[in-house]
Coordinates of C-alpha atoms and ligand atoms in Angstrom, one line a residue:
X40 CA 4.5 29.6 -1.2
X41 CA 3.0 31.8 -3.7
X42 CA 5.5 30.7 -6.5
X43 CA 5.0 27.0 -6.2
X44 CA 2.3 27.1 -9.0
X45 CA 4.7 29.0 -11.3
X46 CA 7.5 26.6 -10.4
X47 CA 5.5 23.6 -11.5
X48 CA 4.3 25.3 -14.7
X49 CA 7.8 26.0 -15.7
X50 CA 9.0 22.6 -14.8
X51 CA 6.1 20.4 -15.5
X52 CA 7.6 18.7 -18.6
X53 CA 10.8 17.9 -16.8
X54 CA 8.9 16.5 -13.8
X55 CA 7.0 14.3 -16.1
X56 CA 10.0 13.1 -18.0
X57 CA 12.1 12.4 -14.8
X58 CA 9.2 10.1 -13.6
X59 CA 8.8 8.5 -17.0
X60 CA 12.6 7.7 -16.9
X61 CA 12.1 6.2 -13.3
X62 CA 9.2 4.0 -14.6
X63 CA 11.2 2.4 -17.4
X64 CA 13.2 0.4 -15.0
X65 CA 11.5 -2.9 -13.8
X66 CA 12.3 -2.7 -10.1
X67 CA 10.3 -5.9 -9.2
X68 CA 11.4 -6.8 -5.7
X69 CA 9.6 -10.2 -5.8
X70 CA 11.5 -11.5 -8.8
X71 CA 15.2 -12.0 -8.5
X72 CA 15.6 -11.9 -12.3
X73 CA 15.3 -8.0 -11.8
X74 CA 17.9 -7.7 -9.1
X75 CA 20.1 -5.3 -11.2
X76 CA 17.1 -3.1 -12.2
X77 CA 16.1 -2.8 -8.6
X78 CA 19.6 -1.8 -7.5
X79 CA 19.8 0.6 -10.5
X80 CA 16.6 2.2 -9.4
X81 CA 18.1 2.9 -5.9
X82 CA 21.1 4.6 -7.5
X83 CA 18.8 6.8 -9.4
X84 CA 16.8 7.9 -6.4
X85 CA 20.0 8.6 -4.6
X86 CA 21.1 11.0 -7.5
X87 CA 17.7 12.5 -7.6
X88 CA 18.0 13.3 -3.7
X89 CA 21.4 14.9 -4.2
X90 CA 20.1 16.9 -7.1
X91 CA 17.1 18.0 -5.0
X92 CA 19.3 19.5 -2.4
X93 CA 20.0 16.9 0.3
X94 CA 23.2 17.5 2.2
X95 CA 23.9 13.8 2.7
X96 CA 22.6 10.9 0.7
X97 CA 23.7 7.3 1.1
X98 CA 22.7 3.9 -0.1
X99 CA 22.3 1.8 3.1
X100 CA 22.8 -2.0 2.5
X101 CA 20.6 -4.5 4.1
X102 CA 20.3 -8.2 3.8
X103 CA 18.0 -7.5 0.9
X104 CA 17.5 -4.6 -1.3
X105 CA 19.2 -1.3 -0.1
X106 CA 17.4 1.7 1.6
X107 CA 18.2 5.0 0.1
X108 CA 18.6 7.6 2.9
X109 CA 19.0 11.3 2.5
X110 CA 18.7 14.3 4.7
X111 CA 18.9 18.1 4.8
X112 CA 19.5 19.5 8.4
X113 CA 19.1 23.2 8.5
X114 CA 18.7 23.9 12.2
X115 CA 18.8 21.3 15.1
X116 CA 16.0 23.2 16.8
X117 CA 13.6 23.1 14.0
X118 CA 11.3 20.1 13.4
X119 CA 12.2 17.2 11.2
X120 CA 10.0 15.6 8.8
X121 CA 10.9 12.0 7.8
X122 CA 9.6 11.1 4.3
X123 CA 9.1 7.4 3.6
X124 CA 8.3 5.7 0.2
X125 CA 9.2 2.7 -1.8
X126 CA 11.1 2.4 -5.2
X127 CA 10.2 -1.3 -5.7
X128 CA 7.0 -2.3 -7.7
X129 CA 4.7 -5.2 -8.0
X130 CA 5.3 -7.8 -10.7
X131 CA 3.2 -6.6 -13.8
X132 CA 1.6 -9.9 -14.8
X133 CA -0.7 -10.9 -16.5
X134 CA 1.1 -9.0 -19.3
X135 CA -1.5 -9.7 -21.9
X136 CA -4.0 -7.6 -20.1
X137 CA -2.1 -4.4 -20.4
X138 CA -2.8 -2.0 -23.2
X139 CA 0.8 -0.8 -23.4
X140 CA 3.9 -2.5 -22.0
X141 CA 4.2 -1.9 -18.3
X142 CA 7.8 -0.6 -18.4
X143 CA 7.3 1.7 -21.5
X144 CA 5.4 4.6 -19.9
X145 CA 2.7 6.3 -22.0
X146 CA 0.4 9.2 -21.3
X147 CA -3.3 8.8 -22.0
X148 CA -6.4 10.7 -21.1
X149 CA -9.2 8.7 -19.3
X150 CA -12.6 9.8 -18.1
X151 CA -11.3 10.4 -14.6
X152 CA -8.1 11.9 -15.8
X153 CA -9.1 14.4 -18.5
X154 CA -5.6 16.0 -18.1
X155 CA -3.9 12.7 -18.8
X156 CA -2.3 9.9 -16.7
X157 CA 0.9 8.0 -16.9
X158 CA 0.4 4.3 -17.5
X159 CA 3.1 2.1 -16.2
X160 CA 3.7 -0.3 -13.3
X161 CA 4.6 1.7 -10.3
X162 CA 3.1 4.9 -11.7
X163 CA 1.0 5.4 -8.6
X164 CA 2.2 2.7 -6.3
X165 CA 4.7 4.1 -5.4
X166 CA 7.2 5.7 -7.8
X167 CA 4.9 8.5 -8.9
X168 CA 3.8 9.4 -5.3
X169 CA 7.4 9.0 -3.8
X170 CA 8.9 11.3 -6.5
X171 CA 6.3 14.0 -5.8
X172 CA 8.2 14.4 -2.5
X173 CA 11.7 14.7 -4.3
X174 CA 10.3 17.4 -6.6
X175 CA 8.7 19.1 -3.7
X176 CA 12.1 19.1 -1.9
X177 CA 13.7 20.5 -5.1
X178 CA 11.2 23.4 -5.0
X179 CA 11.8 24.2 -1.4
X180 CA 15.6 24.0 -1.5
X181 CA 16.1 25.9 -4.8
X182 CA 13.8 28.8 -3.8
X183 CA 15.1 28.9 -0.2
X184 CA 11.8 27.9 1.4
X185 CA 12.6 24.7 3.3
X186 CA 11.2 25.7 6.7
X187 CA 12.5 22.6 8.7
X188 CA 14.8 19.6 8.5
X189 CA 14.0 16.7 6.3
X190 CA 15.0 13.0 6.1
X191 CA 14.2 10.7 3.3
X192 CA 14.1 6.9 3.7
X193 CA 13.0 5.2 0.5
X194 CA 13.1 1.4 0.5
X195 CA 13.1 -1.4 -2.2
X196 CA 11.2 -4.1 -0.4
X197 CA 7.8 -2.7 0.5
X198 CA 6.1 -5.0 -1.8
X199 CA 7.6 -8.0 -0.3
X200 CA 7.0 -7.2 3.4
X201 CA 9.7 -4.7 4.4
X202 CA 11.4 -7.2 6.6
X203 CA 14.9 -5.6 6.2
X204 CA 13.5 -2.1 6.7
X205 CA 12.2 -3.2 10.1
X206 CA 15.8 -4.2 11.1
X207 CA 17.1 -1.0 9.7
X208 CA 14.6 1.0 11.7
X209 CA 15.4 -0.7 15.0
X210 CA 19.0 -0.2 14.5
X211 CA 19.0 3.3 13.5
X212 CA 16.6 5.0 16.0
X213 CA 19.0 8.2 16.3
X214 CA 19.6 8.6 12.6
X215 CA 15.8 8.4 12.0
X216 CA 14.6 10.6 14.8
X217 CA 11.9 13.0 13.6
X218 CA 8.8 14.8 14.6
X219 CA 6.4 13.4 11.9
X220 CA 6.5 10.8 9.3
X221 CA 5.1 11.8 5.9
X222 CA 4.0 9.1 3.2
X223 CA 2.3 9.3 0.0
X224 CA 1.5 5.7 -0.8
X225 CA -2.4 5.7 -0.4
X226 CA -5.2 7.3 -2.2
X227 CA -7.9 10.0 -2.1
X228 CA -11.6 9.9 -2.8
X229 CA -11.8 11.8 -6.0
X230 CA -10.1 14.7 -7.9
X231 CA -12.4 17.3 -6.4
X232 CA -12.7 15.4 -3.0
X233 CA -9.5 15.5 -1.2
X234 CA -9.0 13.1 1.6
X235 CA -6.4 12.1 4.1
X236 CA -5.9 8.5 5.1
X237 CA -6.2 8.0 8.8
X238 CA -6.1 4.3 9.0
X239 CA -4.5 1.1 7.3
X240 CA -5.5 -2.4 7.8
X241 CA -3.1 -5.0 9.1
X242 CA -2.4 -8.2 7.2
X243 CA -1.7 -11.8 7.8
X244 CA -0.7 -13.7 4.7
X245 CA -0.5 -17.5 4.8
X246 CA -0.2 -20.3 2.3
X247 CA -2.0 -23.6 2.9
X248 CA -1.2 -27.1 1.3
X249 CA -3.6 -30.0 1.5
X250 CA -2.1 -33.5 0.8
X251 CA -4.2 -36.6 0.1
X252 CA -2.8 -39.8 -1.5
X253 CA 1.0 -40.1 -2.0
X254 CA 0.7 -39.7 -5.8
X255 CA -1.8 -38.3 -8.5
X256 CA -4.4 -40.9 -9.1
X257 CA -6.8 -42.0 -11.9
X258 CA -10.0 -40.2 -11.1
X259 CA -12.1 -43.2 -12.4
X260 CA -10.2 -46.0 -10.7
X261 CA -9.9 -44.1 -7.4
X262 CA -12.6 -41.4 -7.6
X263 CA -15.1 -41.5 -4.8
X264 CA -13.0 -43.8 -2.6
X265 CA -10.2 -41.4 -1.5
X266 CA -10.3 -37.8 -0.3
X267 CA -9.6 -35.4 -3.3
X268 CA -7.4 -32.6 -1.9
X269 CA -8.8 -30.0 -4.1
X270 CA -12.5 -31.0 -3.1
X271 CA -11.3 -30.9 0.5
X272 CA -9.5 -27.7 0.2
X273 CA -12.3 -25.8 -1.4
X274 CA -14.8 -27.1 1.2
X275 CA -12.5 -26.1 4.0
X276 CA -12.0 -22.7 2.5
X277 CA -15.8 -22.2 1.9
X278 CA -16.4 -23.2 5.6
X279 CA -14.3 -20.1 6.6
X280 CA -17.3 -17.8 6.1
X281 CA -20.9 -18.3 7.4
X282 CA -24.0 -17.2 5.7
X283 CA -23.7 -13.7 6.8
X284 CA -20.1 -13.6 5.4
X285 CA -18.8 -13.6 8.9
X286 CA -15.4 -15.2 9.5
X287 CA -15.8 -18.5 11.3
X288 CA -12.4 -18.8 12.8
X289 CA -12.7 -19.0 16.7
X290 CA -11.6 -15.9 18.4
X291 CA -11.1 -14.0 15.0
X292 CA -13.2 -11.0 16.1
X293 CA -12.2 -10.9 19.8
X294 CA -10.1 -7.7 19.4
X295 CA -12.0 -6.0 16.9
X296 CA -13.3 -2.7 18.0
X297 CA -16.9 -1.9 17.0
X298 CA -17.3 1.7 15.9
X299 CA -19.8 4.0 17.6
X300 CA -23.0 5.1 15.8
X301 CA -21.5 8.5 15.7
X302 CA -18.3 7.3 14.0
X303 CA -20.2 5.3 11.5
X304 CA -22.4 8.2 10.7
X305 CA -19.4 10.5 10.2
X306 CA -17.9 7.8 7.8
X307 CA -21.1 7.6 5.9
X308 CA -20.9 11.3 5.1
X309 CA -18.1 10.8 2.7
X310 CA -19.4 11.1 -0.9
X311 CA -19.8 7.6 -2.4
X312 CA -21.9 6.2 -5.2
X313 CA -22.8 2.5 -5.1
X314 CA -23.9 2.8 -8.6
X315 CA -20.7 4.2 -9.9
X316 CA -18.8 1.6 -7.8
X317 CA -20.7 -1.3 -9.4
X318 CA -20.4 0.1 -12.7
X319 CA -16.6 0.6 -12.5
X320 CA -16.3 -3.0 -11.7
X321 CA -18.9 -4.4 -14.0
X322 CA -20.8 -6.1 -11.1
X323 CA -24.5 -6.4 -10.6
X324 CA -24.3 -6.3 -6.8
X325 CA -21.8 -5.8 -4.0
X326 CA -21.1 -8.6 -1.7
X327 CA -19.9 -8.8 1.9
X328 CA -20.5 -9.0 5.6
X329 CA -24.1 -8.5 6.6
X330 CA -24.8 -5.2 8.6
X331 CA -22.0 -3.1 7.0
X332 CA -21.7 -0.8 4.2
X333 CA -19.4 -1.1 1.4
X334 CA -17.1 1.5 2.8
X335 CA -17.2 -0.2 6.2
X336 CA -16.7 -3.6 4.8
X337 CA -13.4 -2.3 3.0
X338 CA -12.0 -0.3 5.8
X339 CA -13.2 -0.9 9.4
X340 CA -13.9 -4.6 9.1
X341 CA -11.5 -7.5 8.8
X342 CA -11.6 -9.9 5.8
X343 CA -10.4 -13.2 4.6
X344 CA -9.7 -13.7 0.9
X345 CA -8.1 -16.4 -1.3
X346 CA -5.5 -14.6 -3.4
X347 CA -4.6 -17.8 -5.5
X348 CA -5.6 -21.4 -5.5
X349 CA -4.0 -24.3 -7.5
X350 CA -3.5 -28.0 -8.0
X351 CA -4.5 -30.7 -10.4
X352 CA -4.6 -30.5 -14.1
X353 CA -5.0 -27.0 -15.6
X354 CA -3.5 -27.7 -19.2
X355 CA -5.5 -27.9 -22.5
X356 CA -8.3 -30.2 -22.7
X357 CA -9.1 -32.9 -20.0
X358 CA -7.0 -35.2 -18.0
X359 CA -8.8 -37.5 -15.5
X360 CA -6.8 -37.2 -12.3
X361 CA -7.0 -36.8 -8.7
X362 CA -4.2 -34.6 -7.6
X363 CA -2.1 -35.6 -4.6
X364 CA -1.9 -31.9 -3.5
X365 CA -3.9 -28.7 -3.5
X366 CA -2.6 -25.2 -2.5
X367 CA -4.1 -21.8 -1.7
X368 CA -2.6 -18.4 -0.7
X369 CA -4.9 -16.6 1.7
X370 CA -4.8 -13.1 3.0
X371 CA -6.6 -11.8 6.1
X372 CA -6.9 -8.0 6.3
X373 CA -7.0 -6.9 10.0
X374 CA -8.1 -3.9 11.9
X375 CA -6.2 -2.1 14.6
X376 CA -5.9 -4.1 18.0
X377 CA -6.0 -7.5 16.0
X378 CA -2.5 -8.8 16.3
X379 CA -1.4 -10.3 13.1
X380 CA 0.8 -13.0 14.8
X381 CA -2.1 -14.1 17.1
X382 CA -4.4 -14.2 14.1
X383 CA -2.1 -16.2 12.0
X384 CA -1.9 -18.8 14.9
X385 CA -5.7 -18.8 15.2
X386 CA -6.0 -19.4 11.6
X387 CA -3.5 -22.3 11.7
X388 CA -5.1 -23.9 14.7
X389 CA -8.6 -23.7 13.1
X390 CA -7.5 -24.7 9.6
X391 CA -5.7 -27.8 10.8
X392 CA -8.6 -28.7 13.2
X393 CA -11.2 -28.7 10.3
X394 CA -9.1 -31.1 8.0
X395 CA -11.1 -34.3 7.6
X396 CA -9.4 -37.6 8.0
X397 CA -7.7 -38.7 4.8
X398 CA -5.7 -35.6 4.2
X399 CA -3.0 -33.7 6.0
X400 CA -2.9 -30.0 6.2
X401 CA 0.2 -27.7 6.3
X402 CA -0.1 -23.9 6.9
X403 CA 2.8 -21.8 6.2
X404 CA 2.8 -18.0 7.3
X405 CA 4.3 -15.7 4.8
X406 CA 4.3 -12.2 6.3
X407 CA 2.0 -9.7 8.0
X408 CA 1.9 -6.5 9.9
X409 CA -0.3 -4.6 12.3
X410 CA -3.1 -2.2 11.3
X411 CA -2.8 1.6 12.1
X412 CA -5.1 4.6 12.9
X413 CA -4.0 8.2 13.5
X414 CA -6.0 10.9 15.3
X415 CA -7.2 13.9 13.5
X416 CA -6.2 16.4 16.1
X417 CA -2.4 15.9 15.9
X418 CA -0.3 18.8 14.6
X419 CA 0.7 16.7 11.6
X420 CA -3.1 16.0 10.7
X421 CA -3.9 19.7 11.1
X422 CA -0.9 20.7 8.9
X423 CA -1.9 18.4 6.3
X424 CA -5.4 19.5 6.4
X425 CA -4.5 23.2 6.0
X426 CA -2.2 22.3 3.1
X427 CA -5.1 20.5 1.2
X428 CA -7.4 23.4 2.1
X429 CA -5.1 25.7 0.3
X430 CA -4.5 23.7 -2.9
X431 CA -7.9 22.1 -3.4
X432 CA -10.1 24.8 -1.8
X433 CA -11.7 22.3 0.4
X434 CA -11.3 20.6 3.9
X435 CA -10.1 17.1 3.2
X436 CA -12.1 14.3 4.4
X437 CA -10.5 11.7 7.0
X438 CA -10.8 8.3 5.7
X439 CA -9.6 4.9 6.8
X440 CA -8.3 2.7 3.9
X441 CA -8.5 -0.9 3.3
X442 CA -4.8 -1.3 2.2
X443 CA -1.8 -2.1 4.3
X444 CA 1.6 -0.5 4.8
X445 CA 2.7 -2.8 7.7
X446 CA 5.8 -0.7 8.4
X447 CA 3.7 2.1 9.6
X448 CA 2.8 0.6 13.0
X449 CA 6.4 -0.4 13.5
X450 CA 7.5 3.2 12.9
X451 CA 5.1 4.4 15.6
X452 CA 6.5 1.6 18.1
X453 CA 10.1 2.2 17.3
X454 CA 10.4 5.9 16.5
X455 CA 7.6 6.9 18.6
X456 CA 6.0 9.2 15.9
X457 CA 2.9 9.6 14.1
X458 CA 2.5 9.0 10.4
X459 CA 0.6 11.3 8.1
X460 CA -0.6 9.7 5.0
X461 CA -1.2 12.1 2.3
X462 CA -2.1 9.9 -0.7
X463 CA -2.8 11.2 -4.1
X464 CA -3.9 8.2 -6.0
X465 CA -7.4 7.2 -7.0
X466 CA -8.9 3.8 -6.3
X467 CA -9.4 3.3 -10.0
X468 CA -5.7 3.8 -10.8
X469 CA -5.3 0.1 -10.9
X470 CA -2.3 -0.5 -8.6
X471 CA -1.1 -4.0 -8.5
X472 CA -3.2 -4.6 -11.6
X473 CA -2.8 -4.3 -15.4
X474 CA -2.8 -0.8 -16.7
X475 CA -1.8 0.9 -13.5
X476 CA -1.7 4.7 -14.0
X477 CA -1.3 8.0 -12.1
X478 CA -3.0 11.2 -13.0
X479 CA -0.8 14.1 -14.1
X480 CA -3.2 16.3 -12.1
X481 CA -2.6 14.2 -9.1
X482 CA 1.1 14.1 -9.5
X483 CA 1.4 17.9 -9.8
X484 CA -1.3 18.6 -6.9
X485 CA 0.9 16.4 -4.8
X486 CA 4.0 18.4 -5.6
X487 CA 1.9 21.6 -4.9
X488 CA 0.4 20.4 -1.6
X489 CA 3.6 18.9 0.0
X490 CA 5.6 22.1 0.6
X491 CA 2.6 23.5 2.4
X492 CA 2.5 20.7 4.8
X493 CA 6.1 21.5 5.7
X494 CA 5.2 25.2 6.1
X495 CA 2.3 24.6 8.4
X496 CA 3.8 21.7 10.3
X497 CA 6.8 24.1 11.2
X498 CA 4.3 26.9 12.1
X499 CA 2.0 24.7 14.3
X500 CA 5.0 23.2 16.0
X501 CA 6.2 26.5 17.5
Ligands
BES420 N1 0.7 1.4 -1.3 C1 0.2 0.0 -0.9 C2 -0.8 0.2 0.1 C3 -2.1 0.9 0.0 C4 -2.6 1.3 -1.3 C5 -2.6 1.4 1.1 C6 -3.7 2.1 -1.4 C7 -3.8 2.1 1.0 C8 -4.2 2.6 -0.3 C9 1.3 -0.9 -0.6 O1 2.3 -0.7 -1.6 C10 0.8 -2.2 -0.7 O2 0.5 -2.7 -1.8 N2 0.8 -2.9 0.4 C11 0.5 -4.4 0.4 C12 0.9 -5.0 1.6 C13 2.4 -5.4 1.5 C14 2.9 -6.2 2.7 C15 2.7 -6.3 0.2 C16 -0.9 -4.5 0.5 O3 -1.8 -3.7 0.9 O4 -1.5 -5.6 0.0
MN421 MN1 2.8 1.2 -2.0
MN422 MN1 1.7 -1.9 -3.4

């Protein structure tokens, strides 16, 4: 692998330009207005895999957006790496908070990215990170250094719950057979602090609707005499946490595993500055469950958050009205062993039970998924660790993330293989947020590190 660095140097501009072209297409899976753009993106990924040296590439139809599948099988007796990624992106709104249009990529330097970062929706999540794998494959095939078999499975519905991918995986066990799954769709601690994600949180996402009177009412004529759905909804939501920011839903913590003192001490060794954290977010203080540190609160502990709330009059000026209905979207991030369907049921039962007389409550589950943890003594983890050691000159730190990629636990269940999460984004890259970006350093480091993973995984598998 001594010439990966020179390969990157020679091809750097092309690698950046190809990613920029990919980022120009608004492949927003949540909004059907962009259907053609999502499909066009799948076609471009297909072509890029062919160019990178796959023997067979196909666009697999599903009930939703297609899955791009590609493979290069060099020897049935060698191990097989299955790469997963997604080509869909989150909606870019609110548009007015972007400093440049979300689908017109620009390169700008930032404090954390002195070498420049590409600003565009999907730059980090996940087009940039997924495309690192395509370029790493290109390097390995064009220099005759692919040490094992490789399969690619790039989907277009990750940001909307991957329900069709779940069906595809269940129906294609043989095709997808592999020895390890490799994903770059997470982050790392800092440019000079490489880390490997060893855990993801699960998710239960629900929508609630509180209905009071059968129509909107004059808030003077009726105010004080009937239940106001917005008042009631906010009260119900507030009651879901106690004074210690513990979630009050009965049974919610039953399956939550308490980490040992040793494990928590190990976690606390990861470099972290609370001051820098607060400064980056312009907050005076952090907030969360009593008894846990910030890094614990956002990784090994489950949470409940309102993601959106609406109802009543929100136009200009004042309108005196008691709305008939109030709504909220609520997410619960879960930890391994908490089953998302059980938690959804617990939420539903509890939320309905705390509704006062005078309103009716409807809870609609959206989607969810299980959490994931992976051991650090597997061949895959060791191979990844050695790869980072080579390219960063440091042993990467294992770290559990607060985010979710629900399909990962399904991979383990259906394909019986472990997933290695080699993420190269930074938490400050603003994924799902205005001004999302991905560092050029991170993009190129990823392309450099991935081929080493293949090499060490193949060697360690012997
Ligand atoms: N790539 C993210 C998940 C992620 C980001 C994990 C950073 C760890 C670190 C993924 O695309 C995502 O956004 N997942 C959603 C869940 C999905 C069901 C919409 C999430 O975590 O909110
Ligand atoms: Mn992602
Ligand atoms: Mn995402």
